[in-house]
Amino acid sequence: MKFLLQKLATGLVYLFLLTNALLVLGPVIWTVLASFKPGSNMFSSSFSGWSFSLEHYVALFQDTPYLQWYLNTFALATANMLISLVVVTMTAYVFSRYRFKGKRNVLMGVLVLQMFPAFLSMTAIYILLSKLNMIDTYAGLLFVYVAGSLPFMTWLVKGYFDAIPTSLDEAAKIDGAGHMTIFIEIILPLARPILVFVALVSFTGPWMDFILPTLILRSEEKMTLAIGIFSWITSNSAENFTLFAAGSLLVAIPITLLFVATQKHITTGLVSGAVKE
């Protein structure tokens, strides 16, 4: 009887997991199939017969400025990732390893800043960028992205740096290493998992964001994917849902590849503190 109950419990668990998988993967599979489906309506006919076509992907790059939106977003996300990595790591290292007057107050101020929703600062952001003549510029958008992610990322990376023994710094100083050498050759290699996480989050933020680009960008040639696709589906071209499915599928490719490439480092960072040596 106990054996049967265990088998039943195991079966229920697998059934629950399978149901969740179908709920999550179902829309994704439908979108993938629709992107290769001839015609413009996702529900006009079934997917029987495996009548797939690449016409939507060809039309996407020939009939719409999708490639320009893609390149704009990729450049913006890459720049934000690199700038955020440099600013966040150096800021977190200073707070982790140095003692200076007002350090505790600054840290508490950073902690308080990350508690407010970003929507509360939209008006202030627009006015500030207007005064700086940074409206409709990628520089203004990057300024907001980097400054907005700085409080949370600084606390996160600082906590990781604090877990790295200061005895390594002291040993390097005895060997004649300077502060920059210690930072680059000792701290950064040991903090690779958390830096990979920061890079991943910093890249995906601009890639998927819609609100800030809508607030700051004005020119059509500077549109990101989110703005471009939204403006496209709200126009007369919105009748072609299979073309929209193809565009949506291509949006997910860089994020998926980046996650697969960095999954090992992210997993290492998550479990690094789980085992006490």
PDB file of C-alpha atoms in Angstrom:
ATOM      1  CA  MET A   1       0.000   0.000   0.000  1.00  0.00           C
ATOM      2  CA  LYS A   2       2.815   2.388   0.878  1.00  0.00           C
ATOM      3  CA  PHE A   3       4.555   1.569  -2.402  1.00  0.00           C
ATOM      4  CA  LEU A   4       1.390   2.369  -4.385  1.00  0.00           C
ATOM      5  CA  LEU A   5       0.988   5.681  -2.573  1.00  0.00           C
ATOM      6  CA  GLN A   6       4.578   6.606  -3.412  1.00  0.00           C
ATOM      7  CA  LYS A   7       4.007   5.736  -7.065  1.00  0.00           C
ATOM      8  CA  LEU A   8       0.797   7.780  -7.090  1.00  0.00           C
ATOM      9  CA  ALA A   9       2.545  10.766  -5.516  1.00  0.00           C
ATOM     10  CA  THR A  10       5.367  10.521  -8.054  1.00  0.00           C
ATOM     11  CA  GLY A  11       2.868  10.322 -10.894  1.00  0.00           C
ATOM     12  CA  LEU A  12       1.027  13.403  -9.641  1.00  0.00           C
ATOM     13  CA  VAL A  13       4.281  15.327  -9.409  1.00  0.00           C
ATOM     14  CA  TYR A  14       5.210  14.418 -12.992  1.00  0.00           C
ATOM     15  CA  LEU A  15       1.709  15.301 -14.165  1.00  0.00           C
ATOM     16  CA  PHE A  16       1.956  18.697 -12.465  1.00  0.00           C
ATOM     17  CA  LEU A  17       5.366  19.374 -14.020  1.00  0.00           C
ATOM     18  CA  LEU A  18       4.178  18.260 -17.457  1.00  0.00           C
ATOM     19  CA  THR A  19       1.126  20.515 -17.235  1.00  0.00           C
ATOM     20  CA  ASN A  20       3.270  23.501 -16.271  1.00  0.00           C
ATOM     21  CA  ALA A  21       5.677  22.748 -19.115  1.00  0.00           C
ATOM     22  CA  LEU A  22       2.826  22.646 -21.621  1.00  0.00           C
ATOM     23  CA  LEU A  23       1.405  25.924 -20.299  1.00  0.00           C
ATOM     24  CA  VAL A  24       4.789  27.624 -20.620  1.00  0.00           C
ATOM     25  CA  LEU A  25       5.973  26.072 -23.883  1.00  0.00           C
ATOM     26  CA  GLY A  26       2.592  26.016 -25.613  1.00  0.00           C
ATOM     27  CA  PRO A  27       2.529  29.707 -26.629  1.00  0.00           C
ATOM     28  CA  VAL A  28       6.201  29.532 -27.622  1.00  0.00           C
ATOM     29  CA  ILE A  29       5.648  26.515 -29.879  1.00  0.00           C
ATOM     30  CA  TRP A  30       2.573  28.160 -31.385  1.00  0.00           C
ATOM     31  CA  THR A  31       4.554  31.331 -32.136  1.00  0.00           C
ATOM     32  CA  VAL A  32       7.377  29.340 -33.748  1.00  0.00           C
ATOM     33  CA  LEU A  33       4.928  27.425 -35.957  1.00  0.00           C
ATOM     34  CA  ALA A  34       3.020  30.588 -36.841  1.00  0.00           C
ATOM     35  CA  SER A  35       6.204  32.338 -37.962  1.00  0.00           C
ATOM     36  CA  PHE A  36       6.702  29.645 -40.637  1.00  0.00           C
ATOM     37  CA  LYS A  37       3.025  29.413 -41.553  1.00  0.00           C
ATOM     38  CA  PRO A  38       1.941  30.788 -44.966  1.00  0.00           C
ATOM     39  CA  GLY A  39      -0.709  33.478 -44.864  1.00  0.00           C
ATOM     40  CA  SER A  40      -1.318  36.365 -42.507  1.00  0.00           C
ATOM     41  CA  ASN A  41      -3.716  34.896 -39.945  1.00  0.00           C
ATOM     42  CA  MET A  42      -2.488  32.663 -37.134  1.00  0.00           C
ATOM     43  CA  PHE A  43      -5.905  30.998 -36.781  1.00  0.00           C
ATOM     44  CA  SER A  44      -7.079  30.791 -40.390  1.00  0.00           C
ATOM     45  CA  SER A  45      -6.129  27.127 -40.698  1.00  0.00           C
ATOM     46  CA  SER A  46      -4.400  24.378 -38.798  1.00  0.00           C
ATOM     47  CA  PHE A  47      -0.719  23.554 -38.917  1.00  0.00           C
ATOM     48  CA  SER A  48      -1.373  20.164 -40.498  1.00  0.00           C
ATOM     49  CA  GLY A  49       0.594  19.192 -43.569  1.00  0.00           C
ATOM     50  CA  TRP A  50       3.807  20.875 -42.402  1.00  0.00           C
ATOM     51  CA  SER A  51       3.422  23.590 -45.040  1.00  0.00           C
ATOM     52  CA  PHE A  52       6.118  25.905 -43.736  1.00  0.00           C
ATOM     53  CA  SER A  53       7.513  28.959 -45.481  1.00  0.00           C
ATOM     54  CA  LEU A  54      10.274  31.528 -44.912  1.00  0.00           C
ATOM     55  CA  GLU A  55       8.320  34.321 -46.602  1.00  0.00           C
ATOM     56  CA  HIS A  56       7.653  36.139 -43.332  1.00  0.00           C
ATOM     57  CA  TYR A  57      11.336  36.356 -42.421  1.00  0.00           C
ATOM     58  CA  VAL A  58      12.180  37.610 -45.922  1.00  0.00           C
ATOM     59  CA  ALA A  59       9.392  40.206 -45.790  1.00  0.00           C
ATOM     60  CA  LEU A  60      10.437  41.259 -42.305  1.00  0.00           C
ATOM     61  CA  PHE A  61      13.815  42.476 -43.529  1.00  0.00           C
ATOM     62  CA  GLN A  62      12.708  43.699 -46.948  1.00  0.00           C
ATOM     63  CA  ASP A  63       9.425  45.471 -46.189  1.00  0.00           C
ATOM     64  CA  THR A  64      10.070  46.868 -42.687  1.00  0.00           C
ATOM     65  CA  PRO A  65      13.018  48.648 -40.985  1.00  0.00           C
ATOM     66  CA  TYR A  66      13.295  45.669 -38.628  1.00  0.00           C
ATOM     67  CA  LEU A  67      17.044  45.236 -39.179  1.00  0.00           C
ATOM     68  CA  GLN A  68      17.672  48.870 -38.205  1.00  0.00           C
ATOM     69  CA  TRP A  69      15.608  48.444 -35.030  1.00  0.00           C
ATOM     70  CA  TYR A  70      17.524  45.265 -34.275  1.00  0.00           C
ATOM     71  CA  LEU A  71      20.947  46.860 -34.714  1.00  0.00           C
ATOM     72  CA  ASN A  72      19.921  49.924 -32.675  1.00  0.00           C
ATOM     73  CA  THR A  73      18.742  47.771 -29.780  1.00  0.00           C
ATOM     74  CA  PHE A  74      21.760  45.472 -29.924  1.00  0.00           C
ATOM     75  CA  ALA A  75      24.210  48.393 -29.857  1.00  0.00           C
ATOM     76  CA  LEU A  76      22.312  50.054 -27.005  1.00  0.00           C
ATOM     77  CA  ALA A  77      22.125  46.850 -24.933  1.00  0.00           C
ATOM     78  CA  THR A  78      25.805  46.040 -25.505  1.00  0.00           C
ATOM     79  CA  ALA A  79      26.915  49.556 -24.555  1.00  0.00           C
ATOM     80  CA  ASN A  80      24.782  49.468 -21.417  1.00  0.00           C
ATOM     81  CA  MET A  81      26.230  46.087 -20.468  1.00  0.00           C
ATOM     82  CA  LEU A  82      29.847  47.245 -20.821  1.00  0.00           C
ATOM     83  CA  ILE A  83      29.365  50.619 -19.104  1.00  0.00           C
ATOM     84  CA  SER A  84      27.345  49.085 -16.261  1.00  0.00           C
ATOM     85  CA  LEU A  85      29.985  46.423 -15.677  1.00  0.00           C
ATOM     86  CA  VAL A  86      32.748  49.015 -15.332  1.00  0.00           C
ATOM     87  CA  VAL A  87      30.760  51.464 -13.185  1.00  0.00           C
ATOM     88  CA  VAL A  88      29.144  48.862 -10.926  1.00  0.00           C
ATOM     89  CA  THR A  89      32.280  46.804 -10.275  1.00  0.00           C
ATOM     90  CA  MET A  90      34.440  49.818  -9.478  1.00  0.00           C
ATOM     91  CA  THR A  91      31.773  51.373  -7.244  1.00  0.00           C
ATOM     92  CA  ALA A  92      31.158  48.111  -5.405  1.00  0.00           C
ATOM     93  CA  TYR A  93      34.915  47.551  -4.959  1.00  0.00           C
ATOM     94  CA  VAL A  94      35.356  50.998  -3.416  1.00  0.00           C
ATOM     95  CA  PHE A  95      32.515  50.420  -0.928  1.00  0.00           C
ATOM     96  CA  SER A  96      33.751  46.916  -0.128  1.00  0.00           C
ATOM     97  CA  ARG A  97      37.452  47.546   0.379  1.00  0.00           C
ATOM     98  CA  TYR A  98      37.890  51.203   1.365  1.00  0.00           C
ATOM     99  CA  ARG A  99      36.987  53.149   4.488  1.00  0.00           C
ATOM    100  CA  PHE A 100      36.026  56.799   4.123  1.00  0.00           C
ATOM    101  CA  LYS A 101      33.915  59.382   5.850  1.00  0.00           C
ATOM    102  CA  GLY A 102      30.197  59.116   5.113  1.00  0.00           C
ATOM    103  CA  LYS A 103      30.439  55.601   3.690  1.00  0.00           C
ATOM    104  CA  ARG A 104      27.592  54.252   5.807  1.00  0.00           C
ATOM    105  CA  ASN A 105      25.336  57.205   4.963  1.00  0.00           C
ATOM    106  CA  VAL A 106      26.004  56.804   1.244  1.00  0.00           C
ATOM    107  CA  LEU A 107      25.224  53.085   1.406  1.00  0.00           C
ATOM    108  CA  MET A 108      21.975  53.747   3.237  1.00  0.00           C
ATOM    109  CA  GLY A 109      21.095  56.395   0.670  1.00  0.00           C
ATOM    110  CA  VAL A 110      21.737  53.904  -2.129  1.00  0.00           C
ATOM    111  CA  LEU A 111      19.562  51.352  -0.328  1.00  0.00           C
ATOM    112  CA  VAL A 112      16.708  53.852   0.020  1.00  0.00           C
ATOM    113  CA  LEU A 113      16.940  54.922  -3.636  1.00  0.00           C
ATOM    114  CA  GLN A 114      16.293  51.410  -4.935  1.00  0.00           C
ATOM    115  CA  MET A 115      13.045  51.167  -2.965  1.00  0.00           C
ATOM    116  CA  PHE A 116      11.207  53.721  -5.130  1.00  0.00           C
ATOM    117  CA  PRO A 117       9.502  52.575  -8.355  1.00  0.00           C
ATOM    118  CA  ALA A 118      11.032  53.919 -11.549  1.00  0.00           C
ATOM    119  CA  PHE A 119       7.683  55.363 -12.641  1.00  0.00           C
ATOM    120  CA  LEU A 120       7.906  57.996  -9.904  1.00  0.00           C
ATOM    121  CA  SER A 121      10.949  59.548 -11.536  1.00  0.00           C
ATOM    122  CA  MET A 122       9.741  59.690 -15.154  1.00  0.00           C
ATOM    123  CA  THR A 123       8.877  63.396 -15.069  1.00  0.00           C
ATOM    124  CA  ALA A 124      12.130  64.294 -13.310  1.00  0.00           C
ATOM    125  CA  ILE A 125      14.128  62.203 -15.804  1.00  0.00           C
ATOM    126  CA  TYR A 126      12.534  63.943 -18.768  1.00  0.00           C
ATOM    127  CA  ILE A 127      13.114  67.430 -17.328  1.00  0.00           C
ATOM    128  CA  LEU A 128      16.720  66.609 -16.409  1.00  0.00           C
ATOM    129  CA  LEU A 129      17.524  65.216 -19.853  1.00  0.00           C
ATOM    130  CA  SER A 130      15.823  68.214 -21.477  1.00  0.00           C
ATOM    131  CA  LYS A 131      18.055  70.601 -19.512  1.00  0.00           C
ATOM    132  CA  LEU A 132      21.099  68.573 -20.591  1.00  0.00           C
ATOM    133  CA  ASN A 133      19.970  68.456 -24.255  1.00  0.00           C
ATOM    134  CA  MET A 134      19.992  64.655 -24.141  1.00  0.00           C
ATOM    135  CA  ILE A 135      16.451  63.996 -25.370  1.00  0.00           C
ATOM    136  CA  ASP A 136      16.403  61.801 -28.493  1.00  0.00           C
ATOM    137  CA  THR A 137      19.945  60.579 -27.849  1.00  0.00           C
ATOM    138  CA  TYR A 138      21.306  57.188 -26.927  1.00  0.00           C
ATOM    139  CA  ALA A 139      23.623  58.927 -24.450  1.00  0.00           C
ATOM    140  CA  GLY A 140      20.601  60.117 -22.464  1.00  0.00           C
ATOM    141  CA  LEU A 141      19.061  56.664 -22.529  1.00  0.00           C
ATOM    142  CA  LEU A 142      22.316  55.031 -21.398  1.00  0.00           C
ATOM    143  CA  PHE A 143      22.662  57.609 -18.632  1.00  0.00           C
ATOM    144  CA  VAL A 144      19.257  56.619 -17.255  1.00  0.00           C
ATOM    145  CA  TYR A 145      19.908  52.889 -17.600  1.00  0.00           C
ATOM    146  CA  VAL A 146      23.289  52.945 -15.874  1.00  0.00           C
ATOM    147  CA  ALA A 147      22.211  55.316 -13.109  1.00  0.00           C
ATOM    148  CA  GLY A 148      18.994  53.384 -12.537  1.00  0.00           C
ATOM    149  CA  SER A 149      20.686  50.020 -12.140  1.00  0.00           C
ATOM    150  CA  LEU A 150      23.581  51.344 -10.049  1.00  0.00           C
ATOM    151  CA  PRO A 151      21.956  51.180  -6.562  1.00  0.00           C
ATOM    152  CA  PHE A 152      20.755  47.568  -6.712  1.00  0.00           C
ATOM    153  CA  MET A 153      23.762  46.238  -8.622  1.00  0.00           C
ATOM    154  CA  THR A 154      26.203  47.999  -6.308  1.00  0.00           C
ATOM    155  CA  TRP A 155      24.691  46.353  -3.233  1.00  0.00           C
ATOM    156  CA  LEU A 156      24.631  42.993  -4.969  1.00  0.00           C
ATOM    157  CA  VAL A 157      28.246  43.068  -6.165  1.00  0.00           C
ATOM    158  CA  LYS A 158      29.478  44.626  -2.918  1.00  0.00           C
ATOM    159  CA  GLY A 159      28.061  41.693  -0.979  1.00  0.00           C
ATOM    160  CA  TYR A 160      29.953  39.307  -3.248  1.00  0.00           C
ATOM    161  CA  PHE A 161      33.193  41.298  -2.877  1.00  0.00           C
ATOM    162  CA  ASP A 162      32.777  41.277   0.915  1.00  0.00           C
ATOM    163  CA  ALA A 163      32.800  37.460   0.819  1.00  0.00           C
ATOM    164  CA  ILE A 164      36.240  37.450  -0.833  1.00  0.00           C
ATOM    165  CA  PRO A 165      38.869  37.293   1.973  1.00  0.00           C
ATOM    166  CA  THR A 166      40.861  40.485   2.463  1.00  0.00           C
ATOM    167  CA  SER A 167      43.879  38.292   3.200  1.00  0.00           C
ATOM    168  CA  LEU A 168      44.259  37.890  -0.568  1.00  0.00           C
ATOM    169  CA  ASP A 169      44.587  41.664  -0.897  1.00  0.00           C
ATOM    170  CA  GLU A 170      47.144  41.790   1.884  1.00  0.00           C
ATOM    171  CA  ALA A 171      49.216  38.987   0.384  1.00  0.00           C
ATOM    172  CA  ALA A 172      49.225  40.743  -2.983  1.00  0.00           C
ATOM    173  CA  LYS A 173      50.291  44.030  -1.366  1.00  0.00           C
ATOM    174  CA  ILE A 174      53.238  42.258   0.283  1.00  0.00           C
ATOM    175  CA  ASP A 175      54.276  41.068  -3.187  1.00  0.00           C
ATOM    176  CA  GLY A 176      54.179  44.666  -4.427  1.00  0.00           C
ATOM    177  CA  ALA A 177      50.805  44.734  -6.168  1.00  0.00           C
ATOM    178  CA  GLY A 178      48.919  48.016  -6.327  1.00  0.00           C
ATOM    179  CA  HIS A 179      45.224  48.609  -5.831  1.00  0.00           C
ATOM    180  CA  MET A 180      44.404  48.410  -9.547  1.00  0.00           C
ATOM    181  CA  THR A 181      46.422  45.215  -9.957  1.00  0.00           C
ATOM    182  CA  ILE A 182      44.606  43.610  -7.032  1.00  0.00           C
ATOM    183  CA  PHE A 183      41.269  44.690  -8.457  1.00  0.00           C
ATOM    184  CA  ILE A 184      41.898  43.416 -11.995  1.00  0.00           C
ATOM    185  CA  GLU A 185      43.985  40.290 -11.397  1.00  0.00           C
ATOM    186  CA  ILE A 186      42.584  38.991  -8.100  1.00  0.00           C
ATOM    187  CA  ILE A 187      39.115  40.338  -7.340  1.00  0.00           C
ATOM    188  CA  LEU A 188      37.583  40.276 -10.820  1.00  0.00           C
ATOM    189  CA  PRO A 189      38.508  36.643 -11.665  1.00  0.00           C
ATOM    190  CA  LEU A 190      37.080  35.464  -8.324  1.00  0.00           C
ATOM    191  CA  ALA A 191      33.912  37.497  -8.860  1.00  0.00           C
ATOM    192  CA  ARG A 192      33.269  36.213 -12.375  1.00  0.00           C
ATOM    193  CA  PRO A 193      29.876  34.573 -11.581  1.00  0.00           C
ATOM    194  CA  ILE A 194      28.331  37.762 -10.178  1.00  0.00           C
ATOM    195  CA  LEU A 195      29.840  39.852 -12.981  1.00  0.00           C
ATOM    196  CA  VAL A 196      28.273  37.523 -15.554  1.00  0.00           C
ATOM    197  CA  PHE A 197      24.926  38.000 -13.823  1.00  0.00           C
ATOM    198  CA  VAL A 198      25.328  41.787 -13.916  1.00  0.00           C
ATOM    199  CA  ALA A 199      26.226  41.628 -17.604  1.00  0.00           C
ATOM    200  CA  LEU A 200      23.188  39.467 -18.390  1.00  0.00           C
ATOM    201  CA  VAL A 201      20.768  41.729 -16.522  1.00  0.00           C
ATOM    202  CA  SER A 202      22.323  44.875 -18.010  1.00  0.00           C
ATOM    203  CA  PHE A 203      21.914  43.491 -21.515  1.00  0.00           C
ATOM    204  CA  THR A 204      18.351  42.230 -21.153  1.00  0.00           C
ATOM    205  CA  GLY A 205      17.108  45.494 -19.601  1.00  0.00           C
ATOM    206  CA  PRO A 206      17.442  47.743 -22.690  1.00  0.00           C
ATOM    207  CA  TRP A 207      16.654  44.834 -24.991  1.00  0.00           C
ATOM    208  CA  MET A 208      13.168  44.354 -23.546  1.00  0.00           C
ATOM    209  CA  ASP A 209      12.424  47.895 -22.348  1.00  0.00           C
ATOM    210  CA  PHE A 210       9.627  49.943 -23.893  1.00  0.00           C
ATOM    211  CA  ILE A 211       8.820  52.795 -21.486  1.00  0.00           C
ATOM    212  CA  LEU A 212      12.153  54.631 -21.301  1.00  0.00           C
ATOM    213  CA  PRO A 213      12.889  54.541 -25.059  1.00  0.00           C
ATOM    214  CA  THR A 214       9.364  55.845 -25.677  1.00  0.00           C
ATOM    215  CA  LEU A 215      10.000  58.698 -23.232  1.00  0.00           C
ATOM    216  CA  ILE A 216      13.432  59.689 -24.534  1.00  0.00           C
ATOM    217  CA  LEU A 217      13.737  58.721 -28.209  1.00  0.00           C
ATOM    218  CA  ARG A 218      11.912  60.676 -30.917  1.00  0.00           C
ATOM    219  CA  SER A 219      13.550  59.952 -34.280  1.00  0.00           C
ATOM    220  CA  GLU A 220      12.362  57.011 -36.350  1.00  0.00           C
ATOM    221  CA  GLU A 221      15.909  56.027 -37.282  1.00  0.00           C
ATOM    222  CA  LYS A 222      16.763  55.666 -33.568  1.00  0.00           C
ATOM    223  CA  MET A 223      13.835  53.412 -32.684  1.00  0.00           C
ATOM    224  CA  THR A 224      14.512  50.279 -30.660  1.00  0.00           C
ATOM    225  CA  LEU A 225      12.806  46.945 -31.200  1.00  0.00           C
ATOM    226  CA  ALA A 226      10.133  47.573 -28.593  1.00  0.00           C
ATOM    227  CA  ILE A 227       9.129  50.950 -30.044  1.00  0.00           C
ATOM    228  CA  GLY A 228       9.425  49.791 -33.633  1.00  0.00           C
ATOM    229  CA  ILE A 229       7.314  46.681 -33.204  1.00  0.00           C
ATOM    230  CA  PHE A 230       4.703  48.576 -31.198  1.00  0.00           C
ATOM    231  CA  SER A 231       4.439  51.334 -33.799  1.00  0.00           C
ATOM    232  CA  TRP A 232       4.233  48.695 -36.498  1.00  0.00           C
ATOM    233  CA  ILE A 233       1.424  46.670 -34.905  1.00  0.00           C
ATOM    234  CA  THR A 234      -0.580  49.832 -34.221  1.00  0.00           C
ATOM    235  CA  SER A 235      -0.420  50.782 -37.898  1.00  0.00           C
ATOM    236  CA  ASN A 236      -2.269  49.249 -40.826  1.00  0.00           C
ATOM    237  CA  SER A 237       0.316  46.467 -41.037  1.00  0.00           C
ATOM    238  CA  ALA A 238      -1.037  44.941 -37.836  1.00  0.00           C
ATOM    239  CA  GLU A 239      -3.231  42.576 -39.860  1.00  0.00           C
ATOM    240  CA  ASN A 240      -0.263  40.329 -40.609  1.00  0.00           C
ATOM    241  CA  PHE A 241       0.014  38.410 -37.345  1.00  0.00           C
ATOM    242  CA  THR A 242       2.305  35.703 -38.726  1.00  0.00           C
ATOM    243  CA  LEU A 243       4.831  38.371 -39.719  1.00  0.00           C
ATOM    244  CA  PHE A 244       4.612  39.731 -36.195  1.00  0.00           C
ATOM    245  CA  ALA A 245       5.246  36.192 -34.864  1.00  0.00           C
ATOM    246  CA  ALA A 246       8.436  35.993 -36.939  1.00  0.00           C
ATOM    247  CA  GLY A 247       9.633  39.331 -35.555  1.00  0.00           C
ATOM    248  CA  SER A 248       8.833  38.283 -31.993  1.00  0.00           C
ATOM    249  CA  LEU A 249      10.761  35.056 -32.407  1.00  0.00           C
ATOM    250  CA  LEU A 250      13.900  36.845 -33.615  1.00  0.00           C
ATOM    251  CA  VAL A 251      13.776  39.132 -30.575  1.00  0.00           C
ATOM    252  CA  ALA A 252      14.348  36.151 -28.267  1.00  0.00           C
ATOM    253  CA  ILE A 253      17.438  34.798 -30.069  1.00  0.00           C
ATOM    254  CA  PRO A 254      20.171  37.027 -28.503  1.00  0.00           C
ATOM    255  CA  ILE A 255      18.734  36.638 -24.995  1.00  0.00           C
ATOM    256  CA  THR A 256      18.553  32.856 -25.380  1.00  0.00           C
ATOM    257  CA  LEU A 257      22.096  32.584 -26.730  1.00  0.00           C
ATOM    258  CA  LEU A 258      23.458  34.852 -24.004  1.00  0.00           C
ATOM    259  CA  PHE A 259      21.722  32.852 -21.283  1.00  0.00           C
ATOM    260  CA  VAL A 260      22.972  29.524 -22.681  1.00  0.00           C
ATOM    261  CA  ALA A 261      26.535  30.875 -22.923  1.00  0.00           C
ATOM    262  CA  THR A 262      26.522  32.211 -19.357  1.00  0.00           C
ATOM    263  CA  GLN A 263      24.392  29.566 -17.643  1.00  0.00           C
ATOM    264  CA  LYS A 264      27.419  27.761 -16.217  1.00  0.00           C
ATOM    265  CA  HIS A 265      28.762  30.904 -14.556  1.00  0.00           C
ATOM    266  CA  ILE A 266      25.341  31.896 -13.222  1.00  0.00           C
ATOM    267  CA  THR A 267      24.831  28.452 -11.699  1.00  0.00           C
ATOM    268  CA  THR A 268      28.289  28.605 -10.143  1.00  0.00           C
ATOM    269  CA  GLY A 269      27.476  31.967  -8.588  1.00  0.00           C
ATOM    270  CA  LEU A 270      24.199  30.716  -7.147  1.00  0.00           C
ATOM    271  CA  VAL A 271      25.721  27.668  -5.444  1.00  0.00           C
ATOM    272  CA  SER A 272      29.113  29.133  -4.514  1.00  0.00           C
ATOM    273  CA  GLY A 273      27.950  30.025  -1.015  1.00  0.00           C
ATOM    274  CA  ALA A 274      26.030  26.829  -0.403  1.00  0.00           C
ATOM    275  CA  VAL A 275      29.019  24.684   0.596  1.00  0.00           C
ATOM    276  CA  LYS A 276      31.247  25.574   3.503  1.00  0.00           C
ATOM    277  CA  GLU A 277      34.830  24.423   3.019  1.00  0.00           C
TER     278      GLU A 277
END
